mmCIF file of N, CA and C in Angstrom:
data_model
loop_
_atom_site.group_PDB
_atom_site.id
_atom_site.type_symbol
_atom_site.label_atom_id
_atom_site.label_comp_id
_atom_site.label_asym_id
_atom_site.label_seq_id
_atom_site.Cartn_x
_atom_site.Cartn_y
_atom_site.Cartn_z
ATOM 1 N N MET A 69 60.333 131.994 18.110
ATOM 2 C CA MET A 69 60.471 132.704 19.476
ATOM 3 C C MET A 69 62.120 133.403 19.194
ATOM 4 N N THR A 70 62.416 134.580 19.724
ATOM 5 C CA THR A 70 63.607 135.482 19.756
ATOM 6 C C THR A 70 64.560 134.794 20.496
ATOM 7 N N GLY A 71 65.916 134.684 21.234
ATOM 8 C CA GLY A 71 66.652 134.550 21.180
ATOM 9 C C GLY A 71 66.738 135.122 22.991
ATOM 10 N N SER A 72 65.930 136.640 22.492
ATOM 11 C CA SER A 72 65.999 137.057 23.901
ATOM 12 C C SER A 72 64.251 136.231 25.050
ATOM 13 N N ASP A 73 63.304 136.284 24.046
ATOM 14 C CA ASP A 73 62.335 135.463 24.688
ATOM 15 C C ASP A 73 62.780 133.689 24.996
ATOM 16 N N GLN A 74 63.812 133.218 24.601
ATOM 17 C CA GLN A 74 64.256 131.698 24.797
ATOM 18 C C GLN A 74 65.131 131.893 26.296
ATOM 19 N N GLN A 75 65.722 133.186 26.218
ATOM 20 C CA GLN A 75 66.268 133.154 27.828
ATOM 21 C C GLN A 75 65.326 133.606 28.674
ATOM 22 N N MET A 76 64.307 134.880 28.606
ATOM 23 C CA MET A 76 63.754 134.920 29.720
ATOM 24 C C MET A 76 62.546 133.586 30.194
ATOM 25 N N CYS A 77 62.352 132.559 28.997
ATOM 26 C CA CYS A 77 61.350 131.861 29.572
ATOM 27 C C CYS A 77 62.094 130.526 30.135
ATOM 28 N N SER A 78 63.641 130.381 30.244
ATOM 29 C CA SER A 78 64.801 129.545 30.575
ATOM 30 C C SER A 78 65.232 130.206 31.472
ATOM 31 N N SER A 79 64.922 131.122 32.028
ATOM 32 C CA SER A 79 66.140 131.835 32.846
ATOM 33 C C SER A 79 65.488 130.786 34.478
ATOM 34 N N PRO A 80 67.070 130.925 35.547
ATOM 35 C CA PRO A 80 66.745 130.020 36.470
ATOM 36 C C PRO A 80 65.911 130.806 37.559
ATOM 37 N N GLY A 81 64.725 130.750 37.996
ATOM 38 C CA GLY A 81 63.523 131.265 38.822
ATOM 39 C C GLY A 81 62.095 131.073 37.732
ATOM 40 N N PHE A 82 62.477 131.293 36.650
ATOM 41 C CA PHE A 82 61.170 130.943 36.428
ATOM 42 C C PHE A 82 60.693 129.620 36.008
ATOM 43 N N SER A 83 61.723 128.881 35.550
ATOM 44 C CA SER A 83 62.244 127.559 34.574
ATOM 45 C C SER A 83 61.826 126.452 36.208
ATOM 46 N N ASP A 84 63.115 126.927 36.803
ATOM 47 C CA ASP A 84 62.993 126.170 38.684
ATOM 48 C C ASP A 84 61.656 125.893 38.915
ATOM 49 N N GLU A 85 60.984 124.579 39.316
ATOM 50 C CA GLU A 85 60.194 124.226 40.205
ATOM 51 C C GLU A 85 59.813 124.569 41.323
ATOM 52 N N GLY A 86 60.974 124.718 42.087
ATOM 53 C CA GLY A 86 61.514 124.522 44.064
ATOM 54 C C GLY A 86 61.188 125.829 43.582
ATOM 55 N N ALA A 87 62.108 126.619 42.805
ATOM 56 C CA ALA A 87 61.948 127.937 43.332
ATOM 57 C C ALA A 87 60.442 128.410 42.901
ATOM 58 N N ALA A 88 59.350 128.145 41.689
ATOM 59 C CA ALA A 88 58.768 128.835 41.820
ATOM 60 C C ALA A 88 57.812 128.114 42.752
ATOM 61 N N PHE A 89 57.696 127.268 43.201
ATOM 62 C CA PHE A 89 56.918 126.477 44.529
ATOM 63 C C PHE A 89 57.550 127.663 46.133
ATOM 64 N N ARG A 90 58.739 127.553 46.070
ATOM 65 C CA ARG A 90 58.980 128.679 46.906
ATOM 66 C C ARG A 90 58.991 130.057 47.295
ATOM 67 N N ARG A 91 58.548 130.373 45.898
ATOM 68 C CA ARG A 91 57.622 132.529 45.670
ATOM 69 C C ARG A 91 56.446 132.325 46.276
ATOM 70 N N ALA A 92 55.475 131.166 45.385
ATOM 71 C CA ALA A 92 54.032 131.065 45.422
ATOM 72 C C ALA A 92 54.297 130.676 47.187
ATOM 73 N N LYS A 93 54.751 130.009 47.623
ATOM 74 C CA LYS A 93 54.434 130.033 49.328
ATOM 75 C C LYS A 93 55.012 131.678 49.970
ATOM 76 N N LEU A 94 55.779 131.810 49.845
ATOM 77 C CA LEU A 94 55.976 133.144 49.946
ATOM 78 C C LEU A 94 55.293 134.030 49.929
ATOM 79 N N ALA A 95 54.650 134.348 48.786
ATOM 80 C CA ALA A 95 53.099 135.108 48.257
ATOM 81 C C ALA A 95 52.606 134.734 49.191
ATOM 82 N N TRP A 96 52.069 133.398 49.629
ATOM 83 C CA TRP A 96 50.785 133.020 50.306
ATOM 84 C C TRP A 96 50.888 133.509 52.139
ATOM 85 N N VAL A 97 52.641 133.396 52.088
ATOM 86 C CA VAL A 97 52.221 133.966 53.912
ATOM 87 C C VAL A 97 52.172 135.299 53.542
ATOM 88 N N LEU A 98 51.731 136.081 52.431
ATOM 89 C CA LEU A 98 52.333 137.765 52.633
ATOM 90 C C LEU A 98 50.969 137.705 52.596
ATOM 91 N N THR A 99 49.842 136.910 52.477
ATOM 92 C CA THR A 99 48.682 137.593 52.211
ATOM 93 C C THR A 99 48.349 138.038 53.785
ATOM 94 N N ASP A 100 48.590 137.619 54.557
ATOM 95 C CA ASP A 100 47.779 137.923 55.803
ATOM 96 C C ASP A 100 48.345 138.789 56.207
ATOM 97 N N PRO A 101 47.040 140.156 56.548
ATOM 98 C CA PRO A 101 47.797 141.527 56.637
ATOM 99 C C PRO A 101 48.347 141.526 58.287
ATOM 100 N N THR A 102 48.101 140.694 59.224
ATOM 101 C CA THR A 102 48.902 140.006 60.603
ATOM 102 C C THR A 102 49.787 139.848 60.503
ATOM 103 N N ARG A 103 50.605 139.040 59.461
ATOM 104 C CA ARG A 103 51.719 138.738 59.254
ATOM 105 C C ARG A 103 52.751 139.321 59.092
ATOM 106 N N VAL A 104 52.281 140.704 57.704
ATOM 107 C CA VAL A 104 53.011 141.688 57.350
ATOM 108 C C VAL A 104 53.184 143.152 58.262
ATOM 109 N N ARG A 105 51.922 142.516 59.616
ATOM 110 C CA ARG A 105 52.303 143.985 60.173
ATOM 111 C C ARG A 105 53.519 143.132 61.227
ATOM 112 N N ILE A 106 53.855 141.832 61.683
ATOM 113 C CA ILE A 106 54.448 141.219 62.844
ATOM 114 C C ILE A 106 55.464 141.611 61.610
ATOM 115 N N LEU A 107 55.952 141.758 60.072
ATOM 116 C CA LEU A 107 57.026 141.673 60.006
ATOM 117 C C LEU A 107 57.344 142.792 59.460
ATOM 118 N N ARG A 108 56.502 143.968 59.954
ATOM 119 C CA ARG A 108 57.067 145.599 58.956
ATOM 120 C C ARG A 108 57.363 145.662 60.908
ATOM 121 N N LEU A 109 56.873 145.805 62.392
ATOM 122 C CA LEU A 109 57.305 145.863 63.281
ATOM 123 C C LEU A 109 58.308 145.379 63.434
ATOM 124 N N LEU A 110 59.292 144.429 63.252
ATOM 125 C CA LEU A 110 60.740 144.490 63.396
ATOM 126 C C LEU A 110 61.220 144.190 62.929
ATOM 127 N N MET A 111 60.923 144.975 61.983
ATOM 128 C CA MET A 111 62.001 145.240 60.287
ATOM 129 C C MET A 111 62.045 147.174 61.152
ATOM 130 N N THR A 112 61.385 147.189 61.903
ATOM 131 C CA THR A 112 61.692 148.811 62.351
ATOM 132 C C THR A 112 62.148 148.829 63.857
ATOM 133 N N ILE A 113 62.133 147.901 64.767
ATOM 134 C CA ILE A 113 62.368 147.895 66.105
ATOM 135 C C ILE A 113 63.910 145.956 65.899
ATOM 136 N N ASP A 114 64.011 145.892 64.757
ATOM 137 C CA ASP A 114 65.363 145.089 65.141
ATOM 138 C C ASP A 114 65.209 143.892 65.232
ATOM 139 N N CYS A 115 64.444 143.104 66.902
ATOM 140 C CA CYS A 115 63.623 142.156 67.740
ATOM 141 C C CYS A 115 63.232 142.928 68.795
ATOM 142 N N ALA A 116 62.107 141.789 69.005
ATOM 143 C CA ALA A 116 61.552 141.427 69.871
ATOM 144 C C ALA A 116 61.171 140.148 70.493
ATOM 145 N N SER A 117 60.509 140.082 72.020
ATOM 146 C CA SER A 117 60.190 138.864 72.051
ATOM 147 C C SER A 117 59.185 138.472 72.023
ATOM 148 N N GLN A 118 58.336 137.632 72.078
ATOM 149 C CA GLN A 118 56.838 137.267 71.412
ATOM 150 C C GLN A 118 56.007 138.634 72.481
ATOM 151 N N GLY A 119 56.582 138.450 73.553
ATOM 152 C CA GLY A 119 54.802 139.226 74.654
ATOM 153 C C GLY A 119 54.983 140.371 74.503
ATOM 154 N N GLU A 120 56.604 141.073 73.646
ATOM 155 C CA GLU A 120 57.098 142.629 73.257
ATOM 156 C C GLU A 120 56.346 143.241 71.980
ATOM 157 N N LEU A 121 55.609 141.647 71.160
ATOM 158 C CA LEU A 121 54.955 142.027 70.009
ATOM 159 C C LEU A 121 53.946 141.847 70.526
ATOM 160 N N ALA A 122 53.107 140.645 70.767
ATOM 161 C CA ALA A 122 51.937 140.913 71.319
ATOM 162 C C ALA A 122 51.137 141.649 71.491
ATOM 163 N N GLU A 123 51.963 142.858 72.902
ATOM 164 C CA GLU A 123 51.720 143.767 73.327
ATOM 165 C C GLU A 123 51.319 144.991 71.834
ATOM 166 N N ARG A 124 52.627 144.913 71.606
ATOM 167 C CA ARG A 124 52.544 146.054 70.861
ATOM 168 C C ARG A 124 51.507 146.091 69.504
ATOM 169 N N LEU A 125 51.422 144.717 69.068
ATOM 170 C CA LEU A 125 49.845 144.485 68.118
ATOM 171 C C LEU A 125 48.972 144.332 69.027
ATOM 172 N N GLN A 126 48.943 144.026 70.053
ATOM 173 C CA GLN A 126 48.244 143.866 70.475
ATOM 174 C C GLN A 126 47.009 142.194 69.937
ATOM 175 N N LEU A 127 47.868 141.592 69.985
ATOM 176 C CA LEU A 127 47.188 140.280 69.822
ATOM 177 C C LEU A 127 47.857 139.644 70.702
ATOM 178 N N THR A 128 46.751 138.251 71.088
ATOM 179 C CA THR A 128 47.177 137.115 71.724
ATOM 180 C C THR A 128 48.405 136.562 71.650
ATOM 181 N N GLU A 129 49.346 135.713 72.698
ATOM 182 C CA GLU A 129 50.254 135.527 72.436
ATOM 183 C C GLU A 129 50.282 134.029 71.299
ATOM 184 N N LEU A 130 48.573 133.479 71.733
ATOM 185 C CA LEU A 130 48.417 131.927 70.975
ATOM 186 C C LEU A 130 48.379 132.262 69.138
ATOM 187 N N ILE A 131 47.639 133.677 69.283
ATOM 188 C CA ILE A 131 47.288 133.793 67.248
ATOM 189 C C ILE A 131 49.240 134.022 66.963
ATOM 190 N N LEU A 132 49.919 134.928 68.276
ATOM 191 C CA LEU A 132 51.059 135.967 67.495
ATOM 192 C C LEU A 132 52.184 134.352 67.695
ATOM 193 N N THR A 133 51.531 133.586 68.391
ATOM 194 C CA THR A 133 52.898 131.903 67.458
ATOM 195 C C THR A 133 52.572 131.972 66.765
ATOM 196 N N ARG A 134 51.090 131.400 66.219
ATOM 197 C CA ARG A 134 50.927 131.139 65.198
ATOM 198 C C ARG A 134 50.893 131.620 63.481
ATOM 199 N N HIS A 135 51.092 132.652 63.968
ATOM 200 C CA HIS A 135 51.713 133.388 62.928
ATOM 201 C C HIS A 135 52.938 133.819 62.612
ATOM 202 N N LEU A 136 54.039 134.144 63.858
ATOM 203 C CA LEU A 136 55.383 133.176 63.834
ATOM 204 C C LEU A 136 56.069 132.357 63.450
ATOM 205 N N ASP A 137 55.059 131.563 63.572
ATOM 206 C CA ASP A 137 55.727 129.570 62.884
ATOM 207 C C ASP A 137 55.413 129.966 61.174
ATOM 208 N N VAL A 138 54.426 130.353 61.274
ATOM 209 C CA VAL A 138 54.133 130.295 59.830
ATOM 210 C C VAL A 138 55.548 131.276 58.786
ATOM 211 N N LEU A 139 55.575 132.722 59.602
ATOM 212 C CA LEU A 139 57.030 133.432 59.278
ATOM 213 C C LEU A 139 58.436 132.487 59.264
ATOM 214 N N ARG A 140 58.494 131.739 60.752
ATOM 215 C CA ARG A 140 60.075 131.434 60.487
ATOM 216 C C ARG A 140 59.671 129.938 59.661
ATOM 217 N N GLY A 141 58.796 129.278 59.189
ATOM 218 C CA GLY A 141 58.335 127.928 57.959
ATOM 219 C C GLY A 141 59.150 128.631 56.915
ATOM 220 N N ALA A 142 58.911 129.653 56.737
ATOM 221 C CA ALA A 142 59.205 130.606 55.250
ATOM 222 C C ALA A 142 60.675 131.870 55.417
ATOM 223 N N SER A 143 61.105 130.672 56.809
ATOM 224 C CA SER A 143 62.463 131.867 56.942
ATOM 225 C C SER A 143 62.632 133.264 56.465
ATOM 226 N N LEU A 144 61.392 134.259 57.236
ATOM 227 C CA LEU A 144 61.229 135.764 56.911
ATOM 228 C C LEU A 144 61.579 135.866 58.439
ATOM 229 N N VAL A 145 61.744 135.222 59.349
ATOM 230 C CA VAL A 145 61.760 135.593 60.904
ATOM 231 C C VAL A 145 62.356 133.956 61.367
ATOM 232 N N VAL A 146 63.350 135.122 62.706
ATOM 233 C CA VAL A 146 64.360 133.869 62.724
ATOM 234 C C VAL A 146 64.450 133.815 64.392
ATOM 235 N N ARG A 147 64.279 132.923 64.879
ATOM 236 C CA ARG A 147 64.017 133.227 66.751
ATOM 237 C C ARG A 147 65.524 132.651 67.443
ATOM 238 N N ASP A 148 65.874 134.009 68.653
ATOM 239 C CA ASP A 148 67.275 133.518 69.011
ATOM 240 C C ASP A 148 67.003 133.756 70.178
ATOM 241 N N ALA A 149 67.518 132.652 71.266
ATOM 242 C CA ALA A 149 67.484 132.527 72.458
ATOM 243 C C ALA A 149 68.700 133.332 72.650
ATOM 244 N N ASP A 150 68.021 134.567 73.647
ATOM 245 C CA ASP A 150 69.274 135.470 74.191
ATOM 246 C C ASP A 150 68.783 135.959 75.941
ATOM 247 N N LYS A 151 70.339 135.414 76.388
ATOM 248 C CA LYS A 151 70.087 135.496 77.612
ATOM 249 C C LYS A 151 68.888 135.002 78.352
ATOM 250 N N GLY A 152 68.489 133.395 78.027
ATOM 251 C CA GLY A 152 67.178 133.094 78.652
ATOM 252 C C GLY A 152 65.718 133.440 78.085
ATOM 253 N N THR A 153 65.719 134.745 77.146
ATOM 254 C CA THR A 153 64.617 135.299 76.705
ATOM 255 C C THR A 153 65.077 134.606 74.894
ATOM 256 N N VAL A 154 63.729 134.541 74.101
ATOM 257 C CA VAL A 154 63.493 134.609 73.031
ATOM 258 C C VAL A 154 62.869 135.738 72.355
ATOM 259 N N ARG A 155 63.782 135.562 71.329
ATOM 260 C CA ARG A 155 63.500 137.124 70.780
ATOM 261 C C ARG A 155 62.931 137.029 69.299
ATOM 262 N N TYR A 156 62.562 137.529 68.668
ATOM 263 C CA TYR A 156 62.021 137.118 66.730
ATOM 264 C C TYR A 156 62.566 138.371 66.221
ATOM 265 N N ARG A 157 63.526 138.129 64.769
ATOM 266 C CA ARG A 157 64.438 139.257 64.456
ATOM 267 C C ARG A 157 63.894 138.384 62.896
ATOM 268 N N VAL A 158 64.136 140.289 62.150
ATOM 269 C CA VAL A 158 63.830 139.208 60.424
ATOM 270 C C VAL A 158 65.049 138.709 59.889
ATOM 271 N N ASP A 159 64.803 137.757 59.282
ATOM 272 C CA ASP A 159 66.430 137.101 58.007
ATOM 273 C C ASP A 159 66.332 138.595 57.179
ATOM 274 N N GLU A 160 67.229 139.095 57.476
ATOM 275 C CA GLU A 160 67.957 139.693 56.111
ATOM 276 C C GLU A 160 67.610 139.340 54.493
ATOM 277 N N SER A 161 68.715 137.971 54.779
ATOM 278 C CA SER A 161 69.365 137.480 53.602
ATOM 279 C C SER A 161 67.447 136.927 52.566
ATOM 280 N N GLN A 162 67.208 136.814 53.296
ATOM 281 C CA GLN A 162 65.431 136.066 53.119
ATOM 282 C C GLN A 162 65.222 138.098 52.598
ATOM 283 N N ILE A 163 64.964 138.453 53.278
ATOM 284 C CA ILE A 163 64.421 139.568 52.687
ATOM 285 C C ILE A 163 65.332 140.175 51.122
ATOM 286 N N ASN A 164 66.525 140.117 51.568
ATOM 287 C CA ASN A 164 67.220 140.117 50.035
ATOM 288 C C ASN A 164 66.906 139.722 48.515
ATOM 289 N N ARG A 165 66.654 138.220 49.084
ATOM 290 C CA ARG A 165 66.261 137.696 48.165
ATOM 291 C C ARG A 165 64.748 137.337 47.801
ATOM 292 N N MET A 166 63.555 138.042 48.395
ATOM 293 C CA MET A 166 62.697 138.184 48.392
ATOM 294 C C MET A 166 63.085 139.495 47.293
ATOM 295 N N LYS A 167 63.302 140.276 47.899
ATOM 296 C CA LYS A 167 63.030 141.958 47.430
ATOM 297 C C LYS A 167 64.090 141.674 45.805
ATOM 298 N N ASN A 168 65.084 141.262 45.540
ATOM 299 C CA ASN A 168 65.969 140.629 43.705
ATOM 300 C C ASN A 168 65.090 139.512 43.493
ATOM 301 N N SER A 169 63.727 138.661 43.885
ATOM 302 C CA SER A 169 62.777 137.435 43.601
ATOM 303 C C SER A 169 61.740 138.431 42.461
ATOM 304 N N ALA A 170 61.526 139.515 43.552
ATOM 305 C CA ALA A 170 60.653 141.028 43.096
ATOM 306 C C ALA A 170 61.141 141.924 42.036
ATOM 307 N N ASN A 171 62.604 142.273 42.371
ATOM 308 C CA ASN A 171 63.015 143.039 40.949
ATOM 309 C C ASN A 171 62.817 142.120 39.791
ATOM 310 N N GLU A 172 63.225 140.491 40.115
ATOM 311 C CA GLU A 172 63.435 139.659 38.621
ATOM 312 C C GLU A 172 62.212 139.538 37.961
ATOM 313 N N PHE A 173 60.988 139.211 38.619
ATOM 314 C CA PHE A 173 59.523 139.730 38.478
ATOM 315 C C PHE A 173 59.277 140.645 37.932
ATOM 316 N N SER A 174 59.991 141.781 37.825
ATOM 317 C CA SER A 174 59.425 142.838 37.549
ATOM 318 C C SER A 174 59.954 143.171 36.122
ATOM 319 N N THR A 175 61.302 142.728 35.389
ATOM 320 C CA THR A 175 61.721 142.097 34.773
ATOM 321 C C THR A 175 61.154 141.827 33.321
ATOM 322 N N PHE A 176 60.972 140.744 34.231
ATOM 323 C CA PHE A 176 59.892 139.234 32.901
ATOM 324 C C PHE A 176 58.845 140.594 32.801
ATOM 325 N N LEU A 177 58.172 140.944 33.743
ATOM 326 C CA LEU A 177 56.666 141.349 33.293
ATOM 327 C C LEU A 177 56.777 142.829 32.273
ATOM 328 N N ASP A 178 57.826 143.304 32.522
ATOM 329 C CA ASP A 178 58.586 144.607 31.682
ATOM 330 C C ASP A 178 58.949 144.465 29.749
ATOM 331 N N VAL A 179 58.934 142.887 30.025
ATOM 332 C CA VAL A 179 59.101 142.205 29.068
ATOM 333 C C VAL A 179 58.327 141.553 27.958
ATOM 334 N N PHE A 180 57.367 141.594 29.040
ATOM 335 C CA PHE A 180 56.171 140.455 28.693
ATOM 336 C C PHE A 180 54.702 141.724 28.253
ATOM 337 N N ILE A 181 54.421 143.047 28.660
ATOM 338 C CA ILE A 181 54.157 144.247 28.403
ATOM 339 C C ILE A 181 55.037 144.608 26.958
ATOM 340 N N ALA A 182 56.050 144.995 27.484
ATOM 341 C CA ALA A 182 56.902 145.400 26.187
ATOM 342 C C ALA A 182 56.622 144.332 24.876
ATOM 343 N N LYS A 183 56.603 143.058 24.960
ATOM 344 C CA LYS A 183 55.947 141.742 23.646
ATOM 345 C C LYS A 183 54.712 142.238 23.447
ATOM 346 N N ARG A 184 53.818 142.824 23.687
ATOM 347 C CA ARG A 184 52.796 142.838 23.180
ATOM 348 C C ARG A 184 51.854 144.174 22.993
ATOM 349 N N ARG A 185 53.041 145.298 22.904
ATOM 350 C CA ARG A 185 52.814 146.467 22.176
ATOM 351 C C ARG A 185 52.594 146.960 20.502
#
């Protein structure tokens, strides 16, 4: 194993079991098309109440609540109280971490593929 191979195998994020678990959970959360639709909508309108989201996405509030709970559990969505109204928004810091993780994984795959050639 070369030095760069060892570095790739021991890079934080790929050897850390906690980080691997968080990435797997995040990947699972994003496998549901409805949750992806909710995230995409919130990314375009900044924030919305549950009623606004339900109306725009044509979902029942019960179904929406379940999906919002999962998104909140993954720290992708934040719930804010604004003058008595609960509003939801995307957690931009988590989205940035997710983007960085995807870039890191892409680099990992590039190295893996290059070694196979």
